[in-house]
mmCIF file with all atom_site columns, C-alpha atoms in Angstrom:
data_model
loop_
_atom_site.group_PDB
_atom_site.id
_atom_site.type_symbol
_atom_site.label_atom_id
_atom_site.label_alt_id
_atom_site.label_comp_id
_atom_site.label_asym_id
_atom_site.label_entity_id
_atom_site.label_seq_id
_atom_site.pdbx_PDB_ins_code
_atom_site.Cartn_x
_atom_site.Cartn_y
_atom_site.Cartn_z
_atom_site.occupancy
_atom_site.B_iso_or_equiv
_atom_site.pdbx_formal_charge
_atom_site.auth_seq_id
_atom_site.auth_comp_id
_atom_site.auth_asym_id
_atom_site.auth_atom_id
_atom_site.pdbx_PDB_model_num
ATOM 1   C CA . MET A 1 1   ? -12.144 14.098 21.224 1.00 50.00 ? 1058 MET A CA 1
ATOM 2   C CA . VAL A 1 2   ? -15.013 15.391 22.932 1.00 53.00 ? 1059 VAL A CA 1
ATOM 3   C CA . PRO A 1 3   ? -13.624 15.867 26.695 1.00 55.00 ? 1060 PRO A CA 1
ATOM 4   C CA . ARG A 1 4   ? -16.480 15.194 29.304 1.00 56.00 ? 1061 ARG A CA 1
ATOM 5   C CA . ARG A 1 5   ? -17.512 17.915 31.856 1.00 57.00 ? 1062 ARG A CA 1
ATOM 6   C CA . GLY A 1 6   ? -20.110 15.742 34.451 1.00 62.00 ? 1063 GLY A CA 1
ATOM 7   C CA . ASP A 1 7   ? -22.889 14.555 32.117 1.00 62.00 ? 1064 ASP A CA 1
ATOM 8   C CA . ARG A 1 8   ? -22.467 16.119 28.756 1.00 68.00 ? 1065 ARG A CA 1
ATOM 9   C CA . THR A 1 9   ? -20.178 16.221 26.064 1.00 67.00 ? 1066 THR A CA 1
ATOM 10  C CA . VAL A 1 10  ? -18.119 19.154 25.731 1.00 66.00 ? 1067 VAL A CA 1
ATOM 11  C CA . PRO A 1 11  ? -17.698 19.743 21.789 1.00 68.00 ? 1068 PRO A CA 1
ATOM 12  C CA . VAL A 1 12  ? -14.169 20.444 21.007 1.00 63.00 ? 1069 VAL A CA 1
ATOM 13  C CA . THR A 1 13  ? -12.908 23.166 17.797 1.00 63.00 ? 1070 THR A CA 1
ATOM 14  C CA . LEU A 1 14  ? -9.222  23.603 16.779 1.00 55.00 ? 1071 LEU A CA 1
ATOM 15  C CA . PRO A 1 15  ? -7.451  26.350 15.497 1.00 60.00 ? 1072 PRO A CA 1
ATOM 16  C CA . ALA A 1 16  ? -7.565  25.994 11.239 1.00 59.00 ? 1073 ALA A CA 1
ATOM 17  C CA . THR A 1 17  ? -3.788  26.384 11.796 1.00 68.00 ? 1074 THR A CA 1
ATOM 18  C CA . VAL A 1 18  ? -3.534  23.017 13.662 1.00 75.00 ? 1075 VAL A CA 1
ATOM 19  C CA . ARG A 1 19  ? -1.944  20.951 11.381 1.00 80.00 ? 1076 ARG A CA 1
ATOM 20  C CA . PHE A 1 20  ? -1.940  17.038 12.210 1.00 79.00 ? 1077 PHE A CA 1
ATOM 21  C CA . ASP A 1 21  ? 0.953   15.723 9.552  1.00 82.00 ? 1078 ASP A CA 1
ATOM 22  C CA . LEU A 1 22  ? 3.757   18.170 10.510 1.00 86.00 ? 1079 LEU A CA 1
ATOM 23  C CA . PRO A 1 23  ? 6.819   16.415 12.491 1.00 88.00 ? 1080 PRO A CA 1
ATOM 24  C CA . GLU A 1 24  ? 8.343   18.111 16.117 1.00 90.00 ? 1081 GLU A CA 1
ATOM 25  C CA . PRO A 1 25  ? 11.609  17.714 15.107 1.00 92.00 ? 1082 PRO A CA 1
ATOM 26  C CA . ASP A 1 26  ? 13.899  17.790 18.412 1.00 94.00 ? 1083 ASP A CA 1
ATOM 27  C CA . ALA A 1 27  ? 18.119  17.736 18.587 1.00 95.00 ? 1084 ALA A CA 1
ATOM 28  C CA . PHE A 1 28  ? 17.639  13.625 18.522 1.00 95.00 ? 1085 PHE A CA 1
ATOM 29  C CA . THR A 1 29  ? 15.007  13.536 15.880 1.00 95.00 ? 1086 THR A CA 1
ATOM 30  C CA . ARG A 1 30  ? 17.389  16.082 13.504 1.00 96.00 ? 1087 ARG A CA 1
ATOM 31  C CA . PRO A 1 31  ? 18.937  13.470 11.715 1.00 97.00 ? 1088 PRO A CA 1
ATOM 32  C CA . TYR A 1 32  ? 16.176  11.417 10.594 1.00 97.00 ? 1089 TYR A CA 1
ATOM 33  C CA . TRP A 1 33  ? 14.682  14.761 9.295  1.00 96.00 ? 1090 TRP A CA 1
ATOM 34  C CA . ASP A 1 34  ? 17.904  15.829 7.925  1.00 97.00 ? 1091 ASP A CA 1
ATOM 35  C CA . ALA A 1 35  ? 17.891  12.028 6.204  1.00 98.00 ? 1092 ALA A CA 1
ATOM 36  C CA . ALA A 1 36  ? 13.948  12.381 5.081  1.00 97.00 ? 1093 ALA A CA 1
ATOM 37  C CA . ALA A 1 37  ? 15.168  16.076 3.598  1.00 96.00 ? 1094 ALA A CA 1
ATOM 38  C CA . ASP A 1 38  ? 17.923  14.000 1.189  1.00 97.00 ? 1095 ASP A CA 1
ATOM 39  C CA . GLY A 1 39  ? 15.984  11.105 0.169  1.00 97.00 ? 1096 GLY A CA 1
ATOM 40  C CA . THR A 1 40  ? 17.167  8.602  2.653  1.00 98.00 ? 1097 THR A CA 1
ATOM 41  C CA . LEU A 1 41  ? 14.832  7.102  5.425  1.00 98.00 ? 1098 LEU A CA 1
ATOM 42  C CA . LEU A 1 42  ? 17.160  6.073  8.773  1.00 98.00 ? 1099 LEU A CA 1
ATOM 43  C CA . LEU A 1 43  ? 16.231  3.506  11.388 1.00 97.00 ? 1100 LEU A CA 1
ATOM 44  C CA . ARG A 1 44  ? 17.337  2.798  15.129 1.00 97.00 ? 1101 ARG A CA 1
ATOM 45  C CA . ARG A 1 45  ? 20.354  -0.199 15.736 1.00 98.00 ? 1102 ARG A CA 1
ATOM 46  C CA . CYS A 1 46  ? 21.076  -1.199 19.137 1.00 98.00 ? 1103 CYS A CA 1
ATOM 47  C CA . ARG A 1 47  ? 24.605  -2.271 19.388 1.00 98.00 ? 1104 ARG A CA 1
ATOM 48  C CA . ALA A 1 48  ? 23.903  -4.324 22.318 1.00 98.00 ? 1105 ALA A CA 1
ATOM 49  C CA . CYS A 1 49  ? 21.270  -6.875 21.300 1.00 98.00 ? 1106 CYS A CA 1
ATOM 50  C CA . GLU A 1 50  ? 21.866  -5.849 17.107 1.00 98.00 ? 1107 GLU A CA 1
ATOM 51  C CA . ARG A 1 51  ? 18.202  -5.503 16.115 1.00 98.00 ? 1108 ARG A CA 1
ATOM 52  C CA . ALA A 1 52  ? 16.554  -2.000 14.248 1.00 98.00 ? 1109 ALA A CA 1
ATOM 53  C CA . HIS A 1 53  ? 14.078  -0.279 15.649 1.00 97.00 ? 1110 HIS A CA 1
ATOM 54  C CA . HIS A 1 54  ? 11.403  2.215  14.181 1.00 96.00 ? 1111 HIS A CA 1
ATOM 55  C CA . TYR A 1 55  ? 10.581  4.807  15.009 1.00 93.00 ? 1112 TYR A CA 1
ATOM 56  C CA . PRO A 1 56  ? 13.617  6.403  16.688 1.00 94.00 ? 1113 PRO A CA 1
ATOM 57  C CA . ARG A 1 57  ? 13.744  6.055  19.747 1.00 94.00 ? 1114 ARG A CA 1
ATOM 58  C CA . GLU A 1 58  ? 16.861  7.441  22.184 1.00 95.00 ? 1115 GLU A CA 1
ATOM 59  C CA . PHE A 1 59  ? 16.867  3.821  23.895 1.00 97.00 ? 1116 PHE A CA 1
ATOM 60  C CA . CYS A 1 60  ? 16.926  0.104  22.481 1.00 98.00 ? 1117 CYS A CA 1
ATOM 61  C CA . PRO A 1 61  ? 12.856  -1.030 22.866 1.00 97.00 ? 1118 PRO A CA 1
ATOM 62  C CA . HIS A 1 62  ? 14.809  -4.432 23.122 1.00 97.00 ? 1119 HIS A CA 1
ATOM 63  C CA . CYS A 1 63  ? 16.648  -4.825 25.588 1.00 98.00 ? 1120 CYS A CA 1
ATOM 64  C CA . TRP A 1 64  ? 16.705  -1.290 27.241 1.00 98.00 ? 1121 TRP A CA 1
ATOM 65  C CA . SER A 1 65  ? 20.416  -0.611 26.118 1.00 98.00 ? 1122 SER A CA 1
ATOM 66  C CA . GLU A 1 66  ? 21.566  2.883  25.471 1.00 97.00 ? 1123 GLU A CA 1
ATOM 67  C CA . ASP A 1 67  ? 23.494  1.748  23.015 1.00 98.00 ? 1124 ASP A CA 1
ATOM 68  C CA . VAL A 1 68  ? 22.017  2.410  19.735 1.00 98.00 ? 1125 VAL A CA 1
ATOM 69  C CA . ALA A 1 69  ? 23.219  4.238  16.892 1.00 97.00 ? 1126 ALA A CA 1
ATOM 70  C CA . TRP A 1 70  ? 21.908  5.646  13.367 1.00 98.00 ? 1127 TRP A CA 1
ATOM 71  C CA . GLU A 1 71  ? 21.742  3.813  10.067 1.00 97.00 ? 1128 GLU A CA 1
ATOM 72  C CA . ARG A 1 72  ? 20.861  4.105  6.332  1.00 98.00 ? 1129 ARG A CA 1
ATOM 73  C CA . ALA A 1 73  ? 17.766  1.330  5.807  1.00 98.00 ? 1130 ALA A CA 1
ATOM 74  C CA . SER A 1 74  ? 17.140  0.029  2.481  1.00 98.00 ? 1131 SER A CA 1
ATOM 75  C CA . GLY A 1 75  ? 14.811  1.471  1.912  1.00 98.00 ? 1132 GLY A CA 1
ATOM 76  C CA . ARG A 1 76  ? 12.787  -1.663 1.024  1.00 98.00 ? 1133 ARG A CA 1
ATOM 77  C CA . ALA A 1 77  ? 9.403   -3.080 2.836  1.00 98.00 ? 1134 ALA A CA 1
ATOM 78  C CA . VAL A 1 78  ? 6.195   -5.307 2.416  1.00 98.00 ? 1135 VAL A CA 1
ATOM 79  C CA . LEU A 1 79  ? 2.966   -4.600 2.999  1.00 98.00 ? 1136 LEU A CA 1
ATOM 80  C CA . TYR A 1 80  ? 2.227   -5.661 6.159  1.00 98.00 ? 1137 TYR A CA 1
ATOM 81  C CA . THR A 1 81  ? -1.623  -4.047 6.617  1.00 98.00 ? 1138 THR A CA 1
ATOM 82  C CA . TRP A 1 82  ? -3.550  -1.255 5.502  1.00 97.00 ? 1139 TRP A CA 1
ATOM 83  C CA . SER A 1 83  ? -7.081  0.660  5.247  1.00 96.00 ? 1140 SER A CA 1
ATOM 84  C CA . VAL A 1 84  ? -8.209  3.223  3.209  1.00 96.00 ? 1141 VAL A CA 1
ATOM 85  C CA . VAL A 1 85  ? -9.481  5.780  5.166  1.00 94.00 ? 1142 VAL A CA 1
ATOM 86  C CA . HIS A 1 86  ? -12.353 7.846  3.506  1.00 94.00 ? 1143 HIS A CA 1
ATOM 87  C CA . ARG A 1 87  ? -13.432 10.690 6.157  1.00 93.00 ? 1144 ARG A CA 1
ATOM 88  C CA . ASN A 1 88  ? -10.526 12.175 8.776  1.00 90.00 ? 1145 ASN A CA 1
ATOM 89  C CA . ASP A 1 89  ? -11.895 15.327 10.911 1.00 88.00 ? 1146 ASP A CA 1
ATOM 90  C CA . LEU A 1 90  ? -8.143  16.102 11.801 1.00 85.00 ? 1147 LEU A CA 1
ATOM 91  C CA . PRO A 1 91  ? -6.636  19.048 9.228  1.00 83.00 ? 1148 PRO A CA 1
ATOM 92  C CA . PRO A 1 92  ? -4.878  18.515 6.555  1.00 86.00 ? 1149 PRO A CA 1
ATOM 93  C CA . PHE A 1 93  ? -6.624  14.950 6.327  1.00 87.00 ? 1150 PHE A CA 1
ATOM 94  C CA . GLY A 1 94  ? -9.621  16.044 5.492  1.00 84.00 ? 1151 GLY A CA 1
ATOM 95  C CA . THR A 1 95  ? -8.872  17.167 2.256  1.00 86.00 ? 1152 THR A CA 1
ATOM 96  C CA . ARG A 1 96  ? -6.359  14.174 1.372  1.00 87.00 ? 1153 ARG A CA 1
ATOM 97  C CA . THR A 1 97  ? -8.876  11.575 1.803  1.00 90.00 ? 1154 THR A CA 1
ATOM 98  C CA . PRO A 1 98  ? -9.174  8.775  0.365  1.00 94.00 ? 1155 PRO A CA 1
ATOM 99  C CA . TYR A 1 99  ? -5.760  7.500  1.463  1.00 94.00 ? 1156 TYR A CA 1
ATOM 100 C CA . VAL A 1 100 ? -4.048  3.881  2.037  1.00 96.00 ? 1157 VAL A CA 1
ATOM 101 C CA . ALA A 1 101 ? -2.983  4.380  5.799  1.00 96.00 ? 1158 ALA A CA 1
ATOM 102 C CA . ALA A 1 102 ? -0.620  1.011  6.273  1.00 97.00 ? 1159 ALA A CA 1
ATOM 103 C CA . VAL A 1 103 ? 1.747   -1.026 8.362  1.00 98.00 ? 1160 VAL A CA 1
ATOM 104 C CA . VAL A 1 104 ? 4.914   -2.242 6.544  1.00 98.00 ? 1161 VAL A CA 1
ATOM 105 C CA . ASP A 1 105 ? 7.695   -4.615 7.968  1.00 98.00 ? 1162 ASP A CA 1
ATOM 106 C CA . LEU A 1 106 ? 10.721  -3.300 6.745  1.00 98.00 ? 1163 LEU A CA 1
ATOM 107 C CA . ALA A 1 107 ? 13.745  -4.993 5.180  1.00 98.00 ? 1164 ALA A CA 1
ATOM 108 C CA . GLU A 1 108 ? 15.925  -5.010 8.392  1.00 98.00 ? 1165 GLU A CA 1
ATOM 109 C CA . GLY A 1 109 ? 13.118  -6.140 10.744 1.00 97.00 ? 1166 GLY A CA 1
ATOM 110 C CA . PRO A 1 110 ? 10.985  -2.935 12.071 1.00 97.00 ? 1167 PRO A CA 1
ATOM 111 C CA . ARG A 1 111 ? 6.890   -2.258 11.315 1.00 97.00 ? 1168 ARG A CA 1
ATOM 112 C CA . MET A 1 112 ? 6.669   0.782  10.583 1.00 97.00 ? 1169 MET A CA 1
ATOM 113 C CA . MET A 1 113 ? 3.468   3.231  10.482 1.00 97.00 ? 1170 MET A CA 1
ATOM 114 C CA . THR A 1 114 ? 3.131   4.969  7.184  1.00 97.00 ? 1171 THR A CA 1
ATOM 115 C CA . GLU A 1 115 ? 0.995   5.769  3.939  1.00 96.00 ? 1172 GLU A CA 1
ATOM 116 C CA . ILE A 1 116 ? 0.662   3.790  0.675  1.00 97.00 ? 1173 ILE A CA 1
ATOM 117 C CA . VAL A 1 117 ? 1.046   6.276  -1.955 1.00 96.00 ? 1174 VAL A CA 1
ATOM 118 C CA . ASP A 1 118 ? 0.564   6.189  -6.062 1.00 95.00 ? 1175 ASP A CA 1
ATOM 119 C CA . ALA A 1 119 ? -1.738  2.874  -5.411 1.00 92.00 ? 1176 ALA A CA 1
ATOM 120 C CA . ASP A 1 120 ? -5.621  1.813  -5.649 1.00 85.00 ? 1177 ASP A CA 1
ATOM 121 C CA . GLY A 1 121 ? -6.588  0.060  -2.351 1.00 84.00 ? 1178 GLY A CA 1
ATOM 122 C CA . ASP A 1 122 ? -7.899  -3.061 -4.749 1.00 90.00 ? 1179 ASP A CA 1
ATOM 123 C CA . ASP A 1 123 ? -4.432  -3.417 -6.305 1.00 92.00 ? 1180 ASP A CA 1
ATOM 124 C CA . LEU A 1 124 ? -2.929  -4.174 -2.578 1.00 97.00 ? 1181 LEU A CA 1
ATOM 125 C CA . ARG A 1 125 ? -1.875  -7.223 -0.729 1.00 97.00 ? 1182 ARG A CA 1
ATOM 126 C CA . ALA A 1 126 ? -0.041  -8.882 1.653  1.00 97.00 ? 1183 ALA A CA 1
ATOM 127 C CA . GLY A 1 127 ? 2.910   -9.400 1.379  1.00 98.00 ? 1184 GLY A CA 1
ATOM 128 C CA . MET A 1 128 ? 3.847   -7.259 -1.611 1.00 97.00 ? 1185 MET A CA 1
ATOM 129 C CA . PRO A 1 129 ? 7.069   -5.177 -1.882 1.00 98.00 ? 1186 PRO A CA 1
ATOM 130 C CA . LEU A 1 130 ? 7.371   -1.548 -1.453 1.00 98.00 ? 1187 LEU A CA 1
ATOM 131 C CA . GLU A 1 131 ? 10.080  1.276  -1.632 1.00 98.00 ? 1188 GLU A CA 1
ATOM 132 C CA . VAL A 1 132 ? 10.022  4.087  0.338  1.00 98.00 ? 1189 VAL A CA 1
ATOM 133 C CA . THR A 1 133 ? 9.712   7.487  -1.185 1.00 98.00 ? 1190 THR A CA 1
ATOM 134 C CA . PHE A 1 134 ? 9.388   11.025 0.549  1.00 98.00 ? 1191 PHE A CA 1
ATOM 135 C CA . ARG A 1 135 ? 5.656   13.426 0.319  1.00 94.00 ? 1192 ARG A CA 1
ATOM 136 C CA . GLN A 1 136 ? 7.120   17.080 0.942  1.00 94.00 ? 1193 GLN A CA 1
ATOM 137 C CA . VAL A 1 137 ? 5.073   18.287 3.360  1.00 90.00 ? 1194 VAL A CA 1
ATOM 138 C CA . GLU A 1 138 ? 5.744   22.116 4.399  1.00 89.00 ? 1195 GLU A CA 1
ATOM 139 C CA . GLY A 1 139 ? 9.094   22.210 4.125  1.00 91.00 ? 1196 GLY A CA 1
ATOM 140 C CA . PHE A 1 140 ? 9.089   18.586 5.574  1.00 94.00 ? 1197 PHE A CA 1
ATOM 141 C CA . SER A 1 141 ? 10.247  15.566 3.928  1.00 96.00 ? 1198 SER A CA 1
ATOM 142 C CA . VAL A 1 142 ? 7.571   12.612 5.276  1.00 96.00 ? 1199 VAL A CA 1
ATOM 143 C CA . PRO A 1 143 ? 8.559   9.022  4.430  1.00 97.00 ? 1200 PRO A CA 1
ATOM 144 C CA . VAL A 1 144 ? 5.724   7.087  2.421  1.00 97.00 ? 1201 VAL A CA 1
ATOM 145 C CA . PHE A 1 145 ? 5.905   3.985  0.656  1.00 98.00 ? 1202 PHE A CA 1
ATOM 146 C CA . ARG A 1 146 ? 4.429   2.844  -2.708 1.00 98.00 ? 1203 ARG A CA 1
ATOM 147 C CA . SER A 1 147 ? 4.952   -0.364 -4.889 1.00 96.00 ? 1204 SER A CA 1
ATOM 148 C CA . ARG A 1 148 ? 7.734   -1.800 -5.958 1.00 93.00 ? 1205 ARG A CA 1
ATOM 149 C CA . THR A 1 149 ? 7.969   -2.944 -9.496 1.00 77.00 ? 1206 THR A CA 1
#
């Protein structure tokens, strides 16, 4: 935010072209983003302890095994918690306000940070059923969730 230099603060100005909503795929995460482009949410599942996790990692965060594989998620979730964001200074989020930042419990077990779309913040409730959908952002499909009715 604002780095300190001695006893004074130094304002930071970001170039207008900086984006904070775009993924940076690499060789490991490419299958995740390719699947998202096809409308599929992927998880990683550990073959050692059998637990699923999200965000994708090359090792299991539960038992540290490296024997993990990609798995197609059902796309179903329930709302765990949320916050309606009315101000965000990071580009391009300021142009999207208000929006609903959320944590959802995926049907397969992991929690996932995401955004709730097509819903008013007043209509949300903990435990409400959700389904994945994908927002198109600069050539990427980003998973977000909406009410499952």
